Amino acid sequence: MDIYKDLIKKAAQIRREVIDIVYRSGAGHVGGSLSETDILVALYYKILNIDPQNPEWPERDRFILSKGHSVDAYYCVLADRGFFDKNELLTYSQFGSKLIGHPNRQVPGVEMNTGALGHGLSIGVGMALAAKMDHKNYRVFVLMGDGELAEGSVWEAAMAASHYRLDNLVAIVDRNSLQISGKTEDVMALEPLQEKWKSFGWKVSVINGHDIPSICDALSEDKKVAGVPSMVIAETVKGKGVSFMENDPKWHHGVMSEEEYRKACAELDRMLEVLS
Amino acid sequence: MNKIHNRQVVCETLMELAKEDRDIVVLCSDSRGSASMKPFAEKYPGQFIEVGIAEQNIVGIAAGLAASGKKPFVASLACFLTARAAEQIKVDVSYSKTNVKLLGISAGISYGALGMSHHSLQDIALIRAIPNILIVVPADRFETRLATEAAARYDGPVYMRLGRNPVEDVYTSSDYEFQLGRAITMRDGDSLSIITFGETVRIALDAAELMAARGINCRVINMHTIKPLDEECIIRAAKETGAILTIEEHSILGGFGAAVAEVVVQNYPVSMKIMGIPDEPAVPGKSKEVFAYYGISPENLCDEAEKLIKKKKAGE
């Protein structure tokens, strides 16, 4: 169980770093970054078969951040895993920085440029197909936002993944139930979400997206069903970990005042203390 | 007249290349018939992917395949591929610089009678404004072979635009030097230059023949690569012939003529005439009928050439 304790602590540390880079740059998508943090930590510290020293290693598992706007947590995780120097995080969203507001391939560890929503799953299908064609064992993970599921291309890709029996493809939805304009169910209802994916031929599991052992369990290779792509609906809280941000759509891309920043830091520092 | 469709030539060429290169993958969107890719699908089922009628998905999948070392050729109808998947082309192909080849089939007014939904008269304007992508339009079956081979060799995104029907040859064989980005002067002359590409090269050559009878010495340039343009060739044509007429099977807004004009006006301004489809839904009909309706016929081109030469002499 120690590994999980470490991962839980790691997630708190990443959240703290997210708050820092977002505050410092005055830009970012903090709400969705905090909701996906535990998922990224589970992936990058437990699930993904990767080598940060050799980011292009052909046998590596692939990860696509389809909800590219939530790049803050992604950069913090990649830096912490050693894909690039942590000091570079200080340049986030600054003029001339590689670390711009959406993932791009200039950043070591980033597989594809994303930002336009509804693209990631098709790319994942292509990568998973390539693995099948080459008889390689790597897996492909795609993290999507729930608001993103309104894009028609997501369902084109969903159809293709089950048509081609891509059991090496794992899609994860960061189901925080909020998008810019409010609740997903008010903006464009998604429910019954589980049934939708099942009817498209996917194996679906619904988990608590902040419970790291559950995330690791849902994403582990032995959960794979032969010939069936996997969808993990991770129920999360937008702004998770910072009390005044939680469940408030304002923090989709809100910018913190100094007072808010201090409060957020204090809360996360306390959490880190409790965990150590 | 030649009876082979250029799209068939692409299929044959890809089949030859696929024999040696297992990374070549062809993707279709319920378009294996219209793209003439059935023989490829049958011979190389392991290198063929059917995506169904889903252009956004086909481009995204191709980008994913390319990012994993494959060399995907997406053969899909130009009108849908470029317009419907414009964002995937911009982000997943251009921005991510994936090695994806987009084959826009039945482009221009190939589907003459099917109406504006099936005409692809905006694709050049659209793709031209997206960085990192080459645009290539072969003129006949010989050039189609060379262009397909060159696209396969080139490591990066290419949009290759193809018509639907068999076209008359402009070459006698593929035994000539074809280089991406390097235009071919099909006929030399110093009275004016016609610069064009694709199926209208034949019309330009026929027009030049008629002009010769009228004492006009017309240069005909086949600009098979529309991006990057062979700027040097255009500037030379402006300097040496003093008047330029462009022809395109595309809207005259933001397309080929506009691209040539950008080069001319910034380097060596001369009189120009841009011929193509005006800013309207194109009239339905067979290619030749539609071309003639919009003045793209050897006879009318002679008249336009005379007007241009008169302008040139008047120093306008």
mmCIF file of N, CA and C in Angstrom, chain A residues 48-116:
data_model
loop_
_atom_site.group_PDB
_atom_site.id
_atom_site.type_symbol
_atom_site.label_atom_id
_atom_site.label_comp_id
_atom_site.label_asym_id
_atom_site.label_seq_id
_atom_site.Cartn_x
_atom_site.Cartn_y
_atom_site.Cartn_z
ATOM 1 N N LEU A 48 1.814 3.736 -17.004
ATOM 2 C CA LEU A 48 2.461 3.858 -18.315
ATOM 3 C C LEU A 48 3.850 3.224 -18.326
ATOM 4 N N ASN A 49 4.097 2.486 -19.379
ATOM 5 C CA ASN A 49 5.413 1.894 -19.596
ATOM 6 C C ASN A 49 6.205 2.885 -20.458
ATOM 7 N N ILE A 50 6.956 3.761 -19.780
ATOM 8 C CA ILE A 50 7.656 4.838 -20.491
ATOM 9 C C ILE A 50 9.071 4.990 -19.950
ATOM 10 N N ASP A 51 9.884 5.701 -20.712
ATOM 11 C CA ASP A 51 11.240 5.995 -20.262
ATOM 12 C C ASP A 51 11.510 7.480 -20.502
ATOM 13 N N PRO A 52 11.414 8.283 -19.444
ATOM 14 C CA PRO A 52 11.602 9.734 -19.622
ATOM 15 C C PRO A 52 12.948 10.100 -20.244
ATOM 16 N N GLN A 53 13.945 9.223 -20.076
ATOM 17 C CA GLN A 53 15.256 9.504 -20.687
ATOM 18 C C GLN A 53 15.229 9.245 -22.193
ATOM 19 N N ASN A 54 14.251 8.494 -22.616
ATOM 20 C CA ASN A 54 14.154 8.096 -24.020
ATOM 21 C C ASN A 54 12.683 8.232 -24.459
ATOM 22 N N PRO A 55 12.240 9.489 -24.591
ATOM 23 C CA PRO A 55 10.806 9.723 -24.808
ATOM 24 C C PRO A 55 10.263 9.097 -26.090
ATOM 25 N N GLU A 56 11.151 8.829 -27.068
ATOM 26 C CA GLU A 56 10.673 8.278 -28.342
ATOM 27 C C GLU A 56 10.833 6.759 -28.419
ATOM 28 N N TRP A 57 11.142 6.142 -27.303
ATOM 29 C CA TRP A 57 11.298 4.688 -27.254
ATOM 30 C C TRP A 57 10.111 4.019 -27.959
ATOM 31 N N PRO A 58 10.364 3.247 -29.018
ATOM 32 C CA PRO A 58 9.256 2.734 -29.836
ATOM 33 C C PRO A 58 8.245 1.859 -29.089
ATOM 34 N N GLU A 59 8.712 1.184 -28.041
ATOM 35 C CA GLU A 59 7.802 0.258 -27.345
ATOM 36 C C GLU A 59 6.969 0.940 -26.265
ATOM 37 N N ARG A 60 7.140 2.253 -26.098
ATOM 38 C CA ARG A 60 6.471 2.947 -24.993
ATOM 39 C C ARG A 60 4.942 2.934 -25.141
ATOM 40 N N ASP A 61 4.269 3.004 -24.006
ATOM 41 C CA ASP A 61 2.839 3.279 -24.039
ATOM 42 C C ASP A 61 2.651 4.725 -24.469
ATOM 43 N N ARG A 62 1.533 4.980 -25.144
ATOM 44 C CA ARG A 62 1.244 6.347 -25.594
ATOM 45 C C ARG A 62 0.151 6.966 -24.746
ATOM 46 N N PHE A 63 0.304 8.265 -24.498
ATOM 47 C CA PHE A 63 -0.749 8.997 -23.788
ATOM 48 C C PHE A 63 -1.086 10.264 -24.575
ATOM 49 N N ILE A 64 -2.371 10.488 -24.788
ATOM 50 C CA ILE A 64 -2.822 11.705 -25.475
ATOM 51 C C ILE A 64 -3.721 12.473 -24.521
ATOM 52 N N LEU A 65 -3.355 13.729 -24.282
ATOM 53 C CA LEU A 65 -4.238 14.590 -23.480
ATOM 54 C C LEU A 65 -5.197 15.286 -24.454
ATOM 55 N N SER A 66 -6.339 14.647 -24.663
ATOM 56 C CA SER A 66 -7.293 15.202 -25.622
ATOM 57 C C SER A 66 -7.903 16.490 -25.081
ATOM 58 N N LYS A 67 -8.098 16.554 -23.768
ATOM 59 C CA LYS A 67 -8.569 17.807 -23.163
ATOM 60 C C LYS A 67 -7.336 18.699 -22.950
ATOM 61 N N GLY A 68 -6.786 19.145 -24.067
ATOM 62 C CA GLY A 68 -5.485 19.801 -24.055
ATOM 63 C C GLY A 68 -5.397 21.059 -23.210
ATOM 64 N N HIS A 69 -6.554 21.691 -22.966
ATOM 65 C CA HIS A 69 -6.513 22.930 -22.171
ATOM 66 C C HIS A 69 -6.042 22.671 -20.746
ATOM 67 N N SER A 70 -6.240 21.441 -20.265
ATOM 68 C CA SER A 70 -5.822 21.145 -18.888
ATOM 69 C C SER A 70 -4.349 20.753 -18.859
ATOM 70 N N VAL A 71 -3.559 21.583 -19.479
ATOM 71 C CA VAL A 71 -2.156 21.246 -19.689
ATOM 72 C C VAL A 71 -1.303 21.515 -18.451
ATOM 73 N N ASP A 72 -1.810 22.337 -17.548
ATOM 74 C CA ASP A 72 -0.994 22.743 -16.387
ATOM 75 C C ASP A 72 -0.525 21.516 -15.594
ATOM 76 N N ALA A 73 -1.479 20.654 -15.265
ATOM 77 C CA ALA A 73 -1.121 19.463 -14.486
ATOM 78 C C ALA A 73 -0.224 18.533 -15.305
ATOM 79 N N TYR A 74 -0.490 18.487 -16.599
ATOM 80 C CA TYR A 74 0.281 17.609 -17.499
ATOM 81 C C TYR A 74 1.754 18.027 -17.505
ATOM 82 N N TYR A 75 2.003 19.316 -17.696
ATOM 83 C CA TYR A 75 3.391 19.800 -17.687
ATOM 84 C C TYR A 75 4.068 19.515 -16.341
ATOM 85 N N CYS A 76 3.324 19.744 -15.261
ATOM 86 C CA CYS A 76 3.928 19.524 -13.934
ATOM 87 C C CYS A 76 4.307 18.052 -13.770
ATOM 88 N N VAL A 77 3.449 17.153 -14.244
ATOM 89 C CA VAL A 77 3.727 15.722 -14.132
ATOM 90 C C VAL A 77 4.917 15.339 -15.018
ATOM 91 N N LEU A 78 4.918 15.837 -16.260
ATOM 92 C CA LEU A 78 6.029 15.493 -17.167
ATOM 93 C C LEU A 78 7.359 15.983 -16.599
ATOM 94 N N ALA A 79 7.352 17.190 -16.055
ATOM 95 C CA ALA A 79 8.594 17.731 -15.478
ATOM 96 C C ALA A 79 9.016 16.887 -14.273
ATOM 97 N N ASP A 80 8.043 16.546 -13.431
ATOM 98 C CA ASP A 80 8.368 15.779 -12.232
ATOM 99 C C ASP A 80 8.893 14.387 -12.583
ATOM 100 N N ARG A 81 8.405 13.834 -13.687
ATOM 101 C CA ARG A 81 8.885 12.510 -14.116
ATOM 102 C C ARG A 81 10.236 12.610 -14.839
ATOM 103 N N GLY A 82 10.703 13.853 -15.058
ATOM 104 C CA GLY A 82 12.048 14.017 -15.612
ATOM 105 C C GLY A 82 12.117 14.127 -17.125
ATOM 106 N N PHE A 83 10.982 14.403 -17.767
ATOM 107 C CA PHE A 83 11.027 14.596 -19.220
ATOM 108 C C PHE A 83 11.748 15.898 -19.579
ATOM 109 N N PHE A 84 11.647 16.880 -18.701
ATOM 110 C CA PHE A 84 12.393 18.122 -18.900
ATOM 111 C C PHE A 84 12.655 18.759 -17.533
ATOM 112 N N ASP A 85 13.514 19.755 -17.548
ATOM 113 C CA ASP A 85 13.941 20.382 -16.292
ATOM 114 C C ASP A 85 12.782 21.133 -15.632
ATOM 115 N N LYS A 86 12.638 20.910 -14.341
ATOM 116 C CA LYS A 86 11.544 21.563 -13.615
ATOM 117 C C LYS A 86 11.580 23.081 -13.700
ATOM 118 N N ASN A 87 12.793 23.625 -13.838
ATOM 119 C CA ASN A 87 12.903 25.087 -13.917
ATOM 120 C C ASN A 87 12.140 25.655 -15.103
ATOM 121 N N GLU A 88 11.985 24.800 -16.137
ATOM 122 C CA GLU A 88 11.252 25.275 -17.322
ATOM 123 C C GLU A 88 9.815 25.621 -17.002
ATOM 124 N N LEU A 89 9.286 25.006 -15.936
ATOM 125 C CA LEU A 89 7.902 25.304 -15.565
ATOM 126 C C LEU A 89 7.716 26.791 -15.259
ATOM 127 N N LEU A 90 8.836 27.426 -14.877
ATOM 128 C CA LEU A 90 8.763 28.867 -14.560
ATOM 129 C C LEU A 90 8.416 29.688 -15.801
ATOM 130 N N THR A 91 8.645 29.103 -16.973
ATOM 131 C CA THR A 91 8.387 29.855 -18.214
ATOM 132 C C THR A 91 6.970 29.631 -18.740
ATOM 133 N N TYR A 92 6.186 28.838 -18.021
ATOM 134 C CA TYR A 92 4.859 28.461 -18.525
ATOM 135 C C TYR A 92 4.062 29.672 -19.020
ATOM 136 N N SER A 93 3.604 29.565 -20.264
ATOM 137 C CA SER A 93 2.758 30.593 -20.906
ATOM 138 C C SER A 93 3.467 31.926 -21.134
ATOM 139 N N GLN A 94 4.792 31.928 -20.967
ATOM 140 C CA GLN A 94 5.535 33.168 -21.225
ATOM 141 C C GLN A 94 5.939 33.232 -22.690
ATOM 142 N N PHE A 95 6.251 34.434 -23.143
ATOM 143 C CA PHE A 95 6.660 34.636 -24.536
ATOM 144 C C PHE A 95 7.833 33.721 -24.893
ATOM 145 N N GLY A 96 7.682 32.999 -25.996
ATOM 146 C CA GLY A 96 8.783 32.163 -26.479
ATOM 147 C C GLY A 96 8.945 30.835 -25.766
ATOM 148 N N SER A 97 8.124 30.557 -24.768
ATOM 149 C CA SER A 97 8.271 29.296 -24.029
ATOM 150 C C SER A 97 7.736 28.131 -24.854
ATOM 151 N N LYS A 98 8.352 26.955 -24.629
ATOM 152 C CA LYS A 98 7.809 25.731 -25.226
ATOM 153 C C LYS A 98 6.505 25.368 -24.524
ATOM 154 N N LEU A 99 6.423 25.780 -23.261
ATOM 155 C CA LEU A 99 5.290 25.368 -22.432
ATOM 156 C C LEU A 99 4.129 26.343 -22.630
ATOM 157 N N ILE A 100 3.460 26.200 -23.749
ATOM 158 C CA ILE A 100 2.333 27.074 -24.044
ATOM 159 C C ILE A 100 1.044 26.466 -23.492
ATOM 160 N N GLY A 101 -0.035 27.168 -23.712
ATOM 161 C CA GLY A 101 -1.297 26.798 -23.056
ATOM 162 C C GLY A 101 -1.982 25.528 -23.515
ATOM 163 N N HIS A 102 -1.410 24.855 -24.487
ATOM 164 C CA HIS A 102 -1.909 23.542 -24.887
ATOM 165 C C HIS A 102 -0.700 22.664 -25.233
ATOM 166 N N PRO A 103 -0.821 21.354 -25.051
ATOM 167 C CA PRO A 103 0.342 20.481 -25.270
ATOM 168 C C PRO A 103 0.839 20.552 -26.718
ATOM 169 N N ASN A 104 2.135 20.517 -26.880
ATOM 170 C CA ASN A 104 2.694 20.488 -28.230
ATOM 171 C C ASN A 104 3.974 19.670 -28.204
ATOM 172 N N ARG A 105 4.333 19.178 -29.380
ATOM 173 C CA ARG A 105 5.417 18.193 -29.459
ATOM 174 C C ARG A 105 6.807 18.755 -29.211
ATOM 175 N N GLN A 106 6.897 20.063 -29.069
ATOM 176 C CA GLN A 106 8.206 20.609 -28.693
ATOM 177 C C GLN A 106 8.566 20.195 -27.275
ATOM 178 N N VAL A 107 7.552 19.840 -26.502
ATOM 179 C CA VAL A 107 7.765 19.474 -25.106
ATOM 180 C C VAL A 107 8.031 17.976 -25.036
ATOM 181 N N PRO A 108 9.205 17.577 -24.538
ATOM 182 C CA PRO A 108 9.509 16.149 -24.467
ATOM 183 C C PRO A 108 8.426 15.401 -23.684
ATOM 184 N N GLY A 109 8.004 14.284 -24.236
ATOM 185 C CA GLY A 109 6.967 13.490 -23.575
ATOM 186 C C GLY A 109 5.590 13.689 -24.176
ATOM 187 N N VAL A 110 5.401 14.813 -24.864
ATOM 188 C CA VAL A 110 4.095 15.066 -25.485
ATOM 189 C C VAL A 110 4.060 14.345 -26.838
ATOM 190 N N GLU A 111 3.051 13.522 -27.031
ATOM 191 C CA GLU A 111 2.973 12.709 -28.252
ATOM 192 C C GLU A 111 2.371 13.475 -29.424
ATOM 193 N N MET A 112 1.381 14.321 -29.140
ATOM 194 C CA MET A 112 0.700 15.032 -30.216
ATOM 195 C C MET A 112 0.279 16.410 -29.730
ATOM 196 N N ASN A 113 0.214 17.328 -30.681
ATOM 197 C CA ASN A 113 -0.307 18.650 -30.359
ATOM 198 C C ASN A 113 -1.825 18.524 -30.208
ATOM 199 N N THR A 114 -2.339 19.026 -29.119
ATOM 200 C CA THR A 114 -3.787 18.990 -28.933
ATOM 201 C C THR A 114 -4.266 20.363 -28.478
ATOM 202 N N GLY A 115 -5.542 20.488 -28.338
ATOM 203 C CA GLY A 115 -6.110 21.779 -27.960
ATOM 204 C C GLY A 115 -7.499 21.910 -28.548
ATOM 205 N N ALA A 116 -7.632 21.526 -29.819
ATOM 206 C CA ALA A 116 -8.955 21.493 -30.424
ATOM 207 C C ALA A 116 -9.641 20.231 -29.915
#
